[in-house]
Short mmCIF file of C-alpha atoms and ligand atoms in Angstrom, two decimals:
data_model
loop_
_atom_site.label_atom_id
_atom_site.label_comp_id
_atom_site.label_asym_id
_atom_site.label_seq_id
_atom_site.Cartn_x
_atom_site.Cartn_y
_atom_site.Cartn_z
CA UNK A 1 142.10 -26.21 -15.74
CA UNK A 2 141.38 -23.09 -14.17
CA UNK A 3 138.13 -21.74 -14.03
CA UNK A 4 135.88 -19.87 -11.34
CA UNK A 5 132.78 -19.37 -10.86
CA UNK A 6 131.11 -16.05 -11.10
CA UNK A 7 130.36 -16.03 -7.04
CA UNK A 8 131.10 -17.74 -4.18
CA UNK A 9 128.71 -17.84 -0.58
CA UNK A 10 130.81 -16.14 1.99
CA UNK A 11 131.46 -18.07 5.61
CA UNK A 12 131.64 -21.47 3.27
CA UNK A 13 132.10 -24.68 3.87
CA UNK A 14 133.14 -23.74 7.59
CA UNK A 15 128.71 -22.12 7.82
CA UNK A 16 128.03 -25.87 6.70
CA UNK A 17 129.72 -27.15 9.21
CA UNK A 18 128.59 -24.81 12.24
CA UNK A 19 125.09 -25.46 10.44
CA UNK A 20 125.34 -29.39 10.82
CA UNK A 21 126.38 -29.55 14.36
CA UNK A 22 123.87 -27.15 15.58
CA UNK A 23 121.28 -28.96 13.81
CA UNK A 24 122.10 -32.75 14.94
CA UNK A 25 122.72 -31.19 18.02
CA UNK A 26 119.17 -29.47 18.94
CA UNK A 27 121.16 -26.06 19.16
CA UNK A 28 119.14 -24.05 16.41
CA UNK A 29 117.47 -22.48 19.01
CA UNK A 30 119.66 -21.88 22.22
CA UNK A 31 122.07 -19.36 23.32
CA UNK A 32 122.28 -16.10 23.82
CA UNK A 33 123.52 -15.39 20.50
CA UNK A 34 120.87 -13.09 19.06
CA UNK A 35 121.80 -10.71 21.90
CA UNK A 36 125.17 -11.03 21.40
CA UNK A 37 125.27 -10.46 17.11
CA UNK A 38 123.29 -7.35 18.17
CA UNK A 39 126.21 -5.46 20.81
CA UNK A 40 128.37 -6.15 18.31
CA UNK A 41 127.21 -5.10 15.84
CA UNK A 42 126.41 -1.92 17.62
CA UNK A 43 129.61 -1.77 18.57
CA UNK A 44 131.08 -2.06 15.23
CA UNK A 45 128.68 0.96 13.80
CA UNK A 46 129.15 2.96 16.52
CA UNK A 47 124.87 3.26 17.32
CA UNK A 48 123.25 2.51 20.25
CA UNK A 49 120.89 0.00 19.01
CA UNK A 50 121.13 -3.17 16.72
CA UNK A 51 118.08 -5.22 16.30
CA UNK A 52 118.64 -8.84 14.62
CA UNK A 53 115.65 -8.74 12.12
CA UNK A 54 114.67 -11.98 9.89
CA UNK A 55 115.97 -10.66 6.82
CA UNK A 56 117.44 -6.74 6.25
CA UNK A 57 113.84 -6.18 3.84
CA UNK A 58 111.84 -7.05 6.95
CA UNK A 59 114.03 -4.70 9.18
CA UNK A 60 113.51 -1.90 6.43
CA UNK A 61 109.34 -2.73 7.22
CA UNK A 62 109.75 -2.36 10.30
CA UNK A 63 111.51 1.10 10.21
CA UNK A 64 108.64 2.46 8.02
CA UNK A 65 106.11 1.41 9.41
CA UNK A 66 107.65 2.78 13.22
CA UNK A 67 108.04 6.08 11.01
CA UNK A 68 104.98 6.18 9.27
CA UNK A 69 102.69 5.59 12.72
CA UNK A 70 101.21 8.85 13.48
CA UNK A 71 102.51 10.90 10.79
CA UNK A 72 100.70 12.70 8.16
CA UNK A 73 103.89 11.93 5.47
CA UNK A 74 103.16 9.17 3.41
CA UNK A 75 106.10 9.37 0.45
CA UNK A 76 109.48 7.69 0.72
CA UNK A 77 111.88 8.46 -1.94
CA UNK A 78 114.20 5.90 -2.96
CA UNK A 79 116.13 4.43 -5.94
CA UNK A 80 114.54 2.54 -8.57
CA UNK A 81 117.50 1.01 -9.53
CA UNK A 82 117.41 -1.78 -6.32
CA UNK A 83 115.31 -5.09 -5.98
CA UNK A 84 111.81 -4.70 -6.07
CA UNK A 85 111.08 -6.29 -2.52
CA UNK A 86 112.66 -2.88 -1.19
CA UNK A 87 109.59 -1.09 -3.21
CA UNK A 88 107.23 -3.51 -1.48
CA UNK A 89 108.44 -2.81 1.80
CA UNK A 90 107.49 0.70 1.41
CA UNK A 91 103.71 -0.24 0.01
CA UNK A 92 103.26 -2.82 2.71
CA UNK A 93 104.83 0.17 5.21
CA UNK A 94 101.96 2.20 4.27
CA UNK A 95 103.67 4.37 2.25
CA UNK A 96 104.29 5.41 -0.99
CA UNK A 97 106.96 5.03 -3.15
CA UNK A 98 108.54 7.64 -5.01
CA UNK A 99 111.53 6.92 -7.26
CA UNK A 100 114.25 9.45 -7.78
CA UNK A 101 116.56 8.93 -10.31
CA UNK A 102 120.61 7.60 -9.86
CA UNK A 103 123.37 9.21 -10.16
CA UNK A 104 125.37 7.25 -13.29
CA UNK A 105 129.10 7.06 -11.64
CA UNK A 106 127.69 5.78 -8.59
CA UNK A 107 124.71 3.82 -9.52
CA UNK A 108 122.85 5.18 -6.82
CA UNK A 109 120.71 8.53 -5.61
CA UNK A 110 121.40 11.75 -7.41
CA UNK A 111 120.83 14.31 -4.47
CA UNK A 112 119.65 16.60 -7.17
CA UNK A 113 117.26 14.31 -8.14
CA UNK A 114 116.18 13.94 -3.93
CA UNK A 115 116.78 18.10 -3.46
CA UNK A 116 113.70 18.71 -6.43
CA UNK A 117 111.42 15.67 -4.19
CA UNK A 118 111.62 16.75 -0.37
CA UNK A 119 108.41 18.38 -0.12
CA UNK A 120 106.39 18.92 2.97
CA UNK A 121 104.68 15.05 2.30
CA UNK A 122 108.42 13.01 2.22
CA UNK A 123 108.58 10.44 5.55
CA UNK A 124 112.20 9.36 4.50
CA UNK A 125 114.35 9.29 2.22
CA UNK A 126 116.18 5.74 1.74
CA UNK A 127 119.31 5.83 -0.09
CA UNK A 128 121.19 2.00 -0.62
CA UNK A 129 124.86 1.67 -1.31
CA UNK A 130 124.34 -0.59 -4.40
CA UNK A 131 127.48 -3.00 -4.52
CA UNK A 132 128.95 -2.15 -1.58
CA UNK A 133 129.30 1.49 -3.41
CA UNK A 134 128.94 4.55 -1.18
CA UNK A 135 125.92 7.61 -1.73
CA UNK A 136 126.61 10.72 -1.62
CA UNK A 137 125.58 10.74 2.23
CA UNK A 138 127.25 14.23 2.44
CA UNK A 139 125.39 16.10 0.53
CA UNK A 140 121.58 13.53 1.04
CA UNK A 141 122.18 14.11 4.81
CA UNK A 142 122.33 17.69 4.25
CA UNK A 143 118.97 18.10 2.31
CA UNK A 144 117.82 16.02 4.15
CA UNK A 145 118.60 17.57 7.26
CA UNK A 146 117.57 21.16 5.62
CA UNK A 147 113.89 19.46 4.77
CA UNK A 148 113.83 17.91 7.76
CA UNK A 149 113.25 14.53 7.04
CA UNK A 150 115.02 11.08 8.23
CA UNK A 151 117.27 9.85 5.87
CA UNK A 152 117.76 5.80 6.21
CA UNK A 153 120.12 3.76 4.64
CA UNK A 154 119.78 0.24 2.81
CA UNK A 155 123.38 -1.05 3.46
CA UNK A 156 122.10 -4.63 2.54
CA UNK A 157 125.29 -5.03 0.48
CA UNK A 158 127.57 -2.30 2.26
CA UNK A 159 128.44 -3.98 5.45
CA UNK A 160 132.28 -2.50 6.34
CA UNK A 161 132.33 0.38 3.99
CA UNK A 162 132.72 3.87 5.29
CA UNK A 163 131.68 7.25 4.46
CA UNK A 164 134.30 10.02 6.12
CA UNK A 165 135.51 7.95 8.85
CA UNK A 166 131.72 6.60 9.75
CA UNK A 167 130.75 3.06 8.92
CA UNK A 168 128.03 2.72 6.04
CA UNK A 169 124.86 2.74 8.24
CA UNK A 170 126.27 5.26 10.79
CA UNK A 171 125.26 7.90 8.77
CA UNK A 172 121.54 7.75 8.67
CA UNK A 173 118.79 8.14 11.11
CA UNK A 174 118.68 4.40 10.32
CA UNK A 175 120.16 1.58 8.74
CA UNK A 176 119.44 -1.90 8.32
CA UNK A 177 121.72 -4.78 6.79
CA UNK A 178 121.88 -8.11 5.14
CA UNK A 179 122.51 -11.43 6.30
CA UNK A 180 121.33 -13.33 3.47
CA UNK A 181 123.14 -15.70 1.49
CA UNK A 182 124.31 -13.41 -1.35
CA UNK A 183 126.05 -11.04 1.21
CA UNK A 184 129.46 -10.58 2.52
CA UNK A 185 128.41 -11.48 5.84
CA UNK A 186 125.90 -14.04 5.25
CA UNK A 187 124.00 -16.90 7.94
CA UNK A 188 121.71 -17.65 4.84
CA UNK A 189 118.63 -15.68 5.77
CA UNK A 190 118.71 -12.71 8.06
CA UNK A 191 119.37 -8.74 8.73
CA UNK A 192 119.77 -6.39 11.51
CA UNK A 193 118.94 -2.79 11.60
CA UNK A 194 121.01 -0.25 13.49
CA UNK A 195 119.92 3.19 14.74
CA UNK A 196 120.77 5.24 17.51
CA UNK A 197 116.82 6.60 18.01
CA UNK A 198 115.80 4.92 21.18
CA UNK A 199 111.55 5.34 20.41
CA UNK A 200 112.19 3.73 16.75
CA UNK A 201 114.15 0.70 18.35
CA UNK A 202 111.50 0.03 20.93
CA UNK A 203 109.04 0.00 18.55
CA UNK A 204 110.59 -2.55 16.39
CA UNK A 205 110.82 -4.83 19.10
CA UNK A 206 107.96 -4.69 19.92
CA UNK A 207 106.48 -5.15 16.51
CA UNK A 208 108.94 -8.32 16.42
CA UNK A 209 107.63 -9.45 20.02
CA UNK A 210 105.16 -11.89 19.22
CA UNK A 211 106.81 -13.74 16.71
CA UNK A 212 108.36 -16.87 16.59
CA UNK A 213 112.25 -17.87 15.32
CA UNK A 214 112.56 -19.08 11.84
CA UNK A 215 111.46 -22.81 11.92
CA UNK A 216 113.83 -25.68 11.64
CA UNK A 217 112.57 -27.38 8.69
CA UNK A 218 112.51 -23.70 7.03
CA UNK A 219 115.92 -23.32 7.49
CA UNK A 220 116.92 -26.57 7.16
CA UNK A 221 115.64 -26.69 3.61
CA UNK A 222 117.67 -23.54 2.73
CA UNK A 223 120.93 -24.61 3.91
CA UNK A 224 121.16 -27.76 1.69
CA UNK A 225 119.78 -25.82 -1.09
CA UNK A 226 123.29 -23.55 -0.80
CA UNK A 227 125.41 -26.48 -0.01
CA UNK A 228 123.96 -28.19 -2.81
CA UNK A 229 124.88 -24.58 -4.85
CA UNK A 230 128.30 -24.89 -3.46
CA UNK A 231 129.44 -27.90 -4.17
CA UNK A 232 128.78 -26.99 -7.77
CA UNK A 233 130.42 -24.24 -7.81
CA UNK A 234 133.28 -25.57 -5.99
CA UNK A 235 136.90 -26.30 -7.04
CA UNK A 236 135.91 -30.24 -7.29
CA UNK A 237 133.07 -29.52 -9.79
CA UNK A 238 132.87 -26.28 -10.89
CA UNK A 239 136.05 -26.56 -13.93
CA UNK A 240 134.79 -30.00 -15.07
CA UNK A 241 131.20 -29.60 -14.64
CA UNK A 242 129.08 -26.27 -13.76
CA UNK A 243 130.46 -23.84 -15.56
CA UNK A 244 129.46 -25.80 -19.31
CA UNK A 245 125.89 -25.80 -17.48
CA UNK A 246 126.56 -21.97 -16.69
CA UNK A 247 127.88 -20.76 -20.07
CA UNK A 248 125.42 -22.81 -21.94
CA UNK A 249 122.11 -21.29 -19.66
CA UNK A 250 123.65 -18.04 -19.53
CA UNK A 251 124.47 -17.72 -23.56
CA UNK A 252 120.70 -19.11 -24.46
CA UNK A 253 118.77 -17.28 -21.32
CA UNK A 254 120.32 -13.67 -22.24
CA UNK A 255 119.73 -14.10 -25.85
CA UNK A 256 116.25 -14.89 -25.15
CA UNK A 257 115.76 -12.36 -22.76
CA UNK A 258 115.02 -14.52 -19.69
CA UNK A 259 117.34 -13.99 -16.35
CA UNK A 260 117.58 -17.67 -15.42
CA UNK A 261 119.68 -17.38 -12.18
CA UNK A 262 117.76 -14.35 -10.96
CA UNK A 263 115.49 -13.85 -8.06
CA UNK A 264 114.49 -10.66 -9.80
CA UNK A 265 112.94 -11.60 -12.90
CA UNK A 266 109.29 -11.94 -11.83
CA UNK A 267 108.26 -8.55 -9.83
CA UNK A 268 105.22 -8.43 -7.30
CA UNK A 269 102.88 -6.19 -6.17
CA UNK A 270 103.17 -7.00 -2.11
CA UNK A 271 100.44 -4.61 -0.25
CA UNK A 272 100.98 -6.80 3.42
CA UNK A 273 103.95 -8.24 4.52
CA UNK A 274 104.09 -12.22 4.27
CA UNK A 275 103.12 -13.80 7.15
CA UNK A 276 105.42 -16.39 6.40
CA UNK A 277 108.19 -13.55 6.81
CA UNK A 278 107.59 -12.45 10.27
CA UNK A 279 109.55 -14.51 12.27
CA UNK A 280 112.83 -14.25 14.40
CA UNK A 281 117.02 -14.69 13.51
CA UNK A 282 117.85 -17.80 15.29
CA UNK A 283 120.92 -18.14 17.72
CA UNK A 284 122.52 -20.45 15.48
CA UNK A 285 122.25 -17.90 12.38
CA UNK A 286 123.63 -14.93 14.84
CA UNK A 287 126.08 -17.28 15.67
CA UNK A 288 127.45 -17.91 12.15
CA UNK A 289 127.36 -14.47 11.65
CA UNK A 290 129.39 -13.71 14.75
CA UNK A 291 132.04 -16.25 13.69
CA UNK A 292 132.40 -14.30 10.04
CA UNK A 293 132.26 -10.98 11.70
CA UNK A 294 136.21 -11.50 12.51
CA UNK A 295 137.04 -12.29 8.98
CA UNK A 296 135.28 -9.59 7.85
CA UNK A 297 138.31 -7.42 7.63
CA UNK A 298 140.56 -9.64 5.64
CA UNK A 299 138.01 -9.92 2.99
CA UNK A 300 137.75 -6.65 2.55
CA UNK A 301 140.88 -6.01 2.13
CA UNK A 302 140.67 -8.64 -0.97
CA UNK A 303 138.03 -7.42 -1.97
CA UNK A 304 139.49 -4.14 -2.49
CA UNK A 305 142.85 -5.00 -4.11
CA UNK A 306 140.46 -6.89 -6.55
CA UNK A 307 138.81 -3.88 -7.07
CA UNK A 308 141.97 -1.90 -7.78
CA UNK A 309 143.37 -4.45 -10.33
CA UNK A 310 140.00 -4.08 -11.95
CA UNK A 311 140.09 -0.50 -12.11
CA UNK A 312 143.69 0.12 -13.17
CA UNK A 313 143.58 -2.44 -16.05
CA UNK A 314 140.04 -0.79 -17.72
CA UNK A 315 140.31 3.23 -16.62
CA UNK A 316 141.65 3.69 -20.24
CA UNK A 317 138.84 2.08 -22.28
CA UNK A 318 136.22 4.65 -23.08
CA UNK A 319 133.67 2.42 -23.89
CA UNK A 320 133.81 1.00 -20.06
CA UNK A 321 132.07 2.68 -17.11
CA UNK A 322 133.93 2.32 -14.02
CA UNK A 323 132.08 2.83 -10.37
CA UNK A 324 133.17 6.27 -9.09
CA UNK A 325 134.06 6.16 -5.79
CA UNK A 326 133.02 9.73 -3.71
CA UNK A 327 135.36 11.51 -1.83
CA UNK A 328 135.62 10.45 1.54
CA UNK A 329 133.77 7.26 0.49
CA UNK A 330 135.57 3.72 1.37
CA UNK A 331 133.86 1.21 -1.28
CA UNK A 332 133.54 -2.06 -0.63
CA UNK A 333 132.82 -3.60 -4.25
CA UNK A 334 130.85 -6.36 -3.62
CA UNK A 335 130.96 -7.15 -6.72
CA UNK A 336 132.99 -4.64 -8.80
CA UNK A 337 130.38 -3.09 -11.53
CA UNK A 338 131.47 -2.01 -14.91
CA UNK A 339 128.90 -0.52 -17.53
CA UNK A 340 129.15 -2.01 -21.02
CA UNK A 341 127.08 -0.55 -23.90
CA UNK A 342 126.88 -4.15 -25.47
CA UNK A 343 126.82 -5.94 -22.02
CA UNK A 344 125.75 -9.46 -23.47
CA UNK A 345 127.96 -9.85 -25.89
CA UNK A 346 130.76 -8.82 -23.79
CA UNK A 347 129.49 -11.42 -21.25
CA UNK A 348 129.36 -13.90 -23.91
CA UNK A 349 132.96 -13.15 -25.14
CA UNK A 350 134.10 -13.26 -21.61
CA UNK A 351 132.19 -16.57 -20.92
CA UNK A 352 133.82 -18.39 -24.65
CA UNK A 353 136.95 -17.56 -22.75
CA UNK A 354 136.71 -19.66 -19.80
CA UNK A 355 135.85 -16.31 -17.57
CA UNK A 356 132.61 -16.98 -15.53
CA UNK A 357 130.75 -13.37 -15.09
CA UNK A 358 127.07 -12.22 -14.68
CA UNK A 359 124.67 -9.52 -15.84
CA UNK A 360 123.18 -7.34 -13.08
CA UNK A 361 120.01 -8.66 -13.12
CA UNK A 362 118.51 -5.83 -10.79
CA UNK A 363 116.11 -3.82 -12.84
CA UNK A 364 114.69 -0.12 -13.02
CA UNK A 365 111.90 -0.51 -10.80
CA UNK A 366 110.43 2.83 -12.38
CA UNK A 367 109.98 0.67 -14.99
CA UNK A 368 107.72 -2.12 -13.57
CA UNK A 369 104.18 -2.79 -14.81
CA UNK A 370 103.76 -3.78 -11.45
CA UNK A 371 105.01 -0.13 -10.00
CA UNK A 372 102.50 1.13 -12.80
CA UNK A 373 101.46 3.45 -10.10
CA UNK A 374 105.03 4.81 -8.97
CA UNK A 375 105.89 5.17 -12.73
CA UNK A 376 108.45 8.27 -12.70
CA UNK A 377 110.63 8.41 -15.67
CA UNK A 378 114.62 7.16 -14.21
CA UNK A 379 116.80 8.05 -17.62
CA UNK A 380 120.14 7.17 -15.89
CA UNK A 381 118.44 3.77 -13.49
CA UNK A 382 116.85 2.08 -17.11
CA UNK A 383 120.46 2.76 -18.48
CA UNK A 384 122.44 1.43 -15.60
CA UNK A 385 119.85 -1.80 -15.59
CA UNK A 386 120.70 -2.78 -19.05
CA UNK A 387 124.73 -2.48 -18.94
CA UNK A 388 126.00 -3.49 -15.96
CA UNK A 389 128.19 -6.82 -15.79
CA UNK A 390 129.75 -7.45 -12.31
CA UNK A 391 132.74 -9.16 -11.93
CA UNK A 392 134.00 -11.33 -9.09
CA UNK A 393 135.74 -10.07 -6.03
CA UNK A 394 134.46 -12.93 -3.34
CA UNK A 395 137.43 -14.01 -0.78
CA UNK A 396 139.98 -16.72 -2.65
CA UNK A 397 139.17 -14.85 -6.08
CA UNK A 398 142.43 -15.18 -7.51
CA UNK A 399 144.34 -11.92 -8.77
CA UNK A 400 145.46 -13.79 -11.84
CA UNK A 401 141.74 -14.44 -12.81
CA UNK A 402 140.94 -10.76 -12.37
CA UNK A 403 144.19 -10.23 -15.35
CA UNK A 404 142.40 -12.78 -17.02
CA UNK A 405 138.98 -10.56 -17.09
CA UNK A 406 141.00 -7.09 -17.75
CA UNK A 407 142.73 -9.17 -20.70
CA UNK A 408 139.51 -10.71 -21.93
CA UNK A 409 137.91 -7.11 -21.25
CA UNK A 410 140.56 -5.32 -23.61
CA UNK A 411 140.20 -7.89 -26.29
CA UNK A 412 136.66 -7.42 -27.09
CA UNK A 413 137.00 -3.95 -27.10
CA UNK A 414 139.87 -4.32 -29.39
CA UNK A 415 142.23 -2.09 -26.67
CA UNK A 416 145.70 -3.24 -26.89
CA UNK A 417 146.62 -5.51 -23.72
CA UNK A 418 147.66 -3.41 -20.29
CA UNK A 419 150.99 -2.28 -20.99
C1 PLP B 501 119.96 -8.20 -0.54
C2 PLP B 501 119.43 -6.83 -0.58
C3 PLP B 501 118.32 -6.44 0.17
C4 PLP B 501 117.48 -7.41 0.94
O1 PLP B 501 118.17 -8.18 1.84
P1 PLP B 501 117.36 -9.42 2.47
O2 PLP B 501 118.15 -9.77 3.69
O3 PLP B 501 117.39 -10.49 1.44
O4 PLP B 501 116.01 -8.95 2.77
C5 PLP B 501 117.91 -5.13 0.14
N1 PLP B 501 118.56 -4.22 -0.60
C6 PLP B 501 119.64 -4.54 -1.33
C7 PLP B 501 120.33 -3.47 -2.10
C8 PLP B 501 120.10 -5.85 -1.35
O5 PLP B 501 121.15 -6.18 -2.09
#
């Protein structure tokens, strides 16, 4: 039987492994590793800074509120169309949030939509690269640069991808990236933020000074919860087992309207950071991270012929929106987006088929009750958060799976098969 599942945690089961020693071992908290993850990943960007943060949202905090300290600016434009923590980062920043509205082909920023907002009150603009898809960072860093106002990036899920020759957070005044579980380089909690501004780096140390590493039992507690997540969805279990449970939850929570897998389906207000949040990578995350660093390449390269397969087999169907990749932009689909007009039924179809694939389950943040007081009216973001289905590119994603997905794609649309 073949079947796979709609994702797959990246660094697994080696992570597990690395994660089990270290722990028997007493090693969570020793080395030099911290240190370490941080030249390199300096190194890798090209900036003169990399600070380890305890996850990217934290790091993206802590660049605020280093921004926001002594200046009169109190706005921060940014997409809607991202998960609401990002919002809450701003609020508990000090500042305020101001959503601009996407750009459809890309799913993120419109600089048009940033050109009519950079008024004498913007502190930043923060632009993410939503599925490992690049901005438009030529023509943001240019108004941004014209206004006179630091333009950061949120390259949470863009880790390798390049715009013009410059790695995705090389672009910005700042960047910060994720090493959380649902990331292509991933120690199961975790960021680091990269800048080359020596002031803003020393003051995010030593907002970070005082606190402590991530506890044991903290961490602990994750990491069976994703091996217990990954044995389901592994070879072993997931064809026999999981992905009944999957199709079954997924068919009954979309048709009721409930995101059942989602971490984004019940928004907060947060006005102060958690206090539960402030705490430190650990050597043994920056470790792991270290280790999948090296394989980074390899699965990007995947990752992209994925992508390409993808592409080819739906550019013809008109009722399928592909992600537009910029000029000078090197993508790194993580996963590959489509926009459907009818996206749960085609997930449905796909899902009768034997083909395991999610809904985007990020929302227009515009849109929030919560963000009441943000409101701005995001045509193209509520669009984008009610059609897009994302389809698997993870490393060991077979190619024959993604024909399986183009075919399955083509049917339901009633296109004739790829010639
Ligand atoms: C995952 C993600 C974040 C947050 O990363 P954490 O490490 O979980 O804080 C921020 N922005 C985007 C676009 C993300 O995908």
């Amino acid at each position: 039987m073949s079947a796979w599942p709609r994702f797959k945690f990246y660094g697994t089961p080696r992570i597990f492994f690395q994660a089990a020693g270290d722990i028997l071992g007493g090693r969570i908290h020793q080395g030099d590793d911290v240190a370490r993850l941080e030249a390199e990943i300096a190194r890798l960007t090209g900036r003169r800074h990399a600070v380890a943060t305890p996850q990217a949202r934290v790091g993206l905090y802590l660049i605020l509120k280093a921004l926001l300290t002594g200046s009169e600016r109190r706005k921060v434009v940014l997409s809607p169309y991202t998960i609401y923590d990002v919002v809450n980062m701003v609020v508990c920043a000090g500042g305020m949030p101001v959503f601009a509205d996407v750009d459809a082909r890309t799913g993120n920023l419109d600089p048009d939509q940033v050109a009519a907002l950079a008024d004498g009150d913007v502190a930043a603009v923060l632009v993410t690269h939503l599925h490992g898809v690049m901005a438009d960072l030529g023509r943001l860093s240019a108004i941004c640069e014209a206004a006179g106002i630091p333009l950061l990036e949120d390259a949470a899920q863009a880790f390798g991808g390049r715009w013009q020759g410059h790695p995705a957070g090389g672009v910005g005044h700042a960047a910060m990236f994720s090493l959380g579980r649902a990331k292509n380089i991933n120690c199961f909690y975790g960021g680091v933020v990269i800048t080359d501004d020596d002031v803003l780096a020393g003051a995010i140390r030593a907002e970070m000074a005082d606190w402590p590493d991530l506890a044991t039992p903290f961490l602990v507690k994750r990491i069976v919860h994703c091996a217990i997540i990954a044995l389901a969805v592994s070879r072993a279990v997931f064809p026999w087992a999981t992905r009944h449970v999957f199709r079954v939850l997924a068919i009954r929570g979309e048709r009721k309207g409930a995101a059942l897998f989602s971490t984004e389906r019940n928004p907060v207000l947060r006005r102060q950071l958690p206090p539960e949040w402030q705490r430190r990578l650990t050597p043994m995350q920056a470790r792991m991270a270290l280790d999948q660093l090296r394989g980074a390449e390899a699965d990007q390269i995947h990752r992209l012929r994925l992508a390409r397969l993808y592409h080819d087999g739906l550019a013809d169907l008109p009722q399928v929106g592909l992600p537009q990749s910029l000029p000078g932009a090197e993508d790194i689909f993580m996963p590959f987006p489509i926009q459907v007009p009818d996206r749960q039924a085609c997930q449905e179809h796909l899902l009768n088929a034997g083909l395991d694939v999610v809904v985007q389950h990020i929302g227009n943040c515009a849109d929030y009750p919560v963000f009441a007081p943000f409101h701005r009216d995001c045509p193209q973001a509520r669009q984008l958060a009610k059609s897009v289905l994302l389809l698997p590119t993870y490393p060991g994603y077979p190619e024959a799976e993604v024909r399986r997905i183009v075919r399955a794609i083509r049917d339901f649309f009633k296109a004739p098969p790829e010639s």
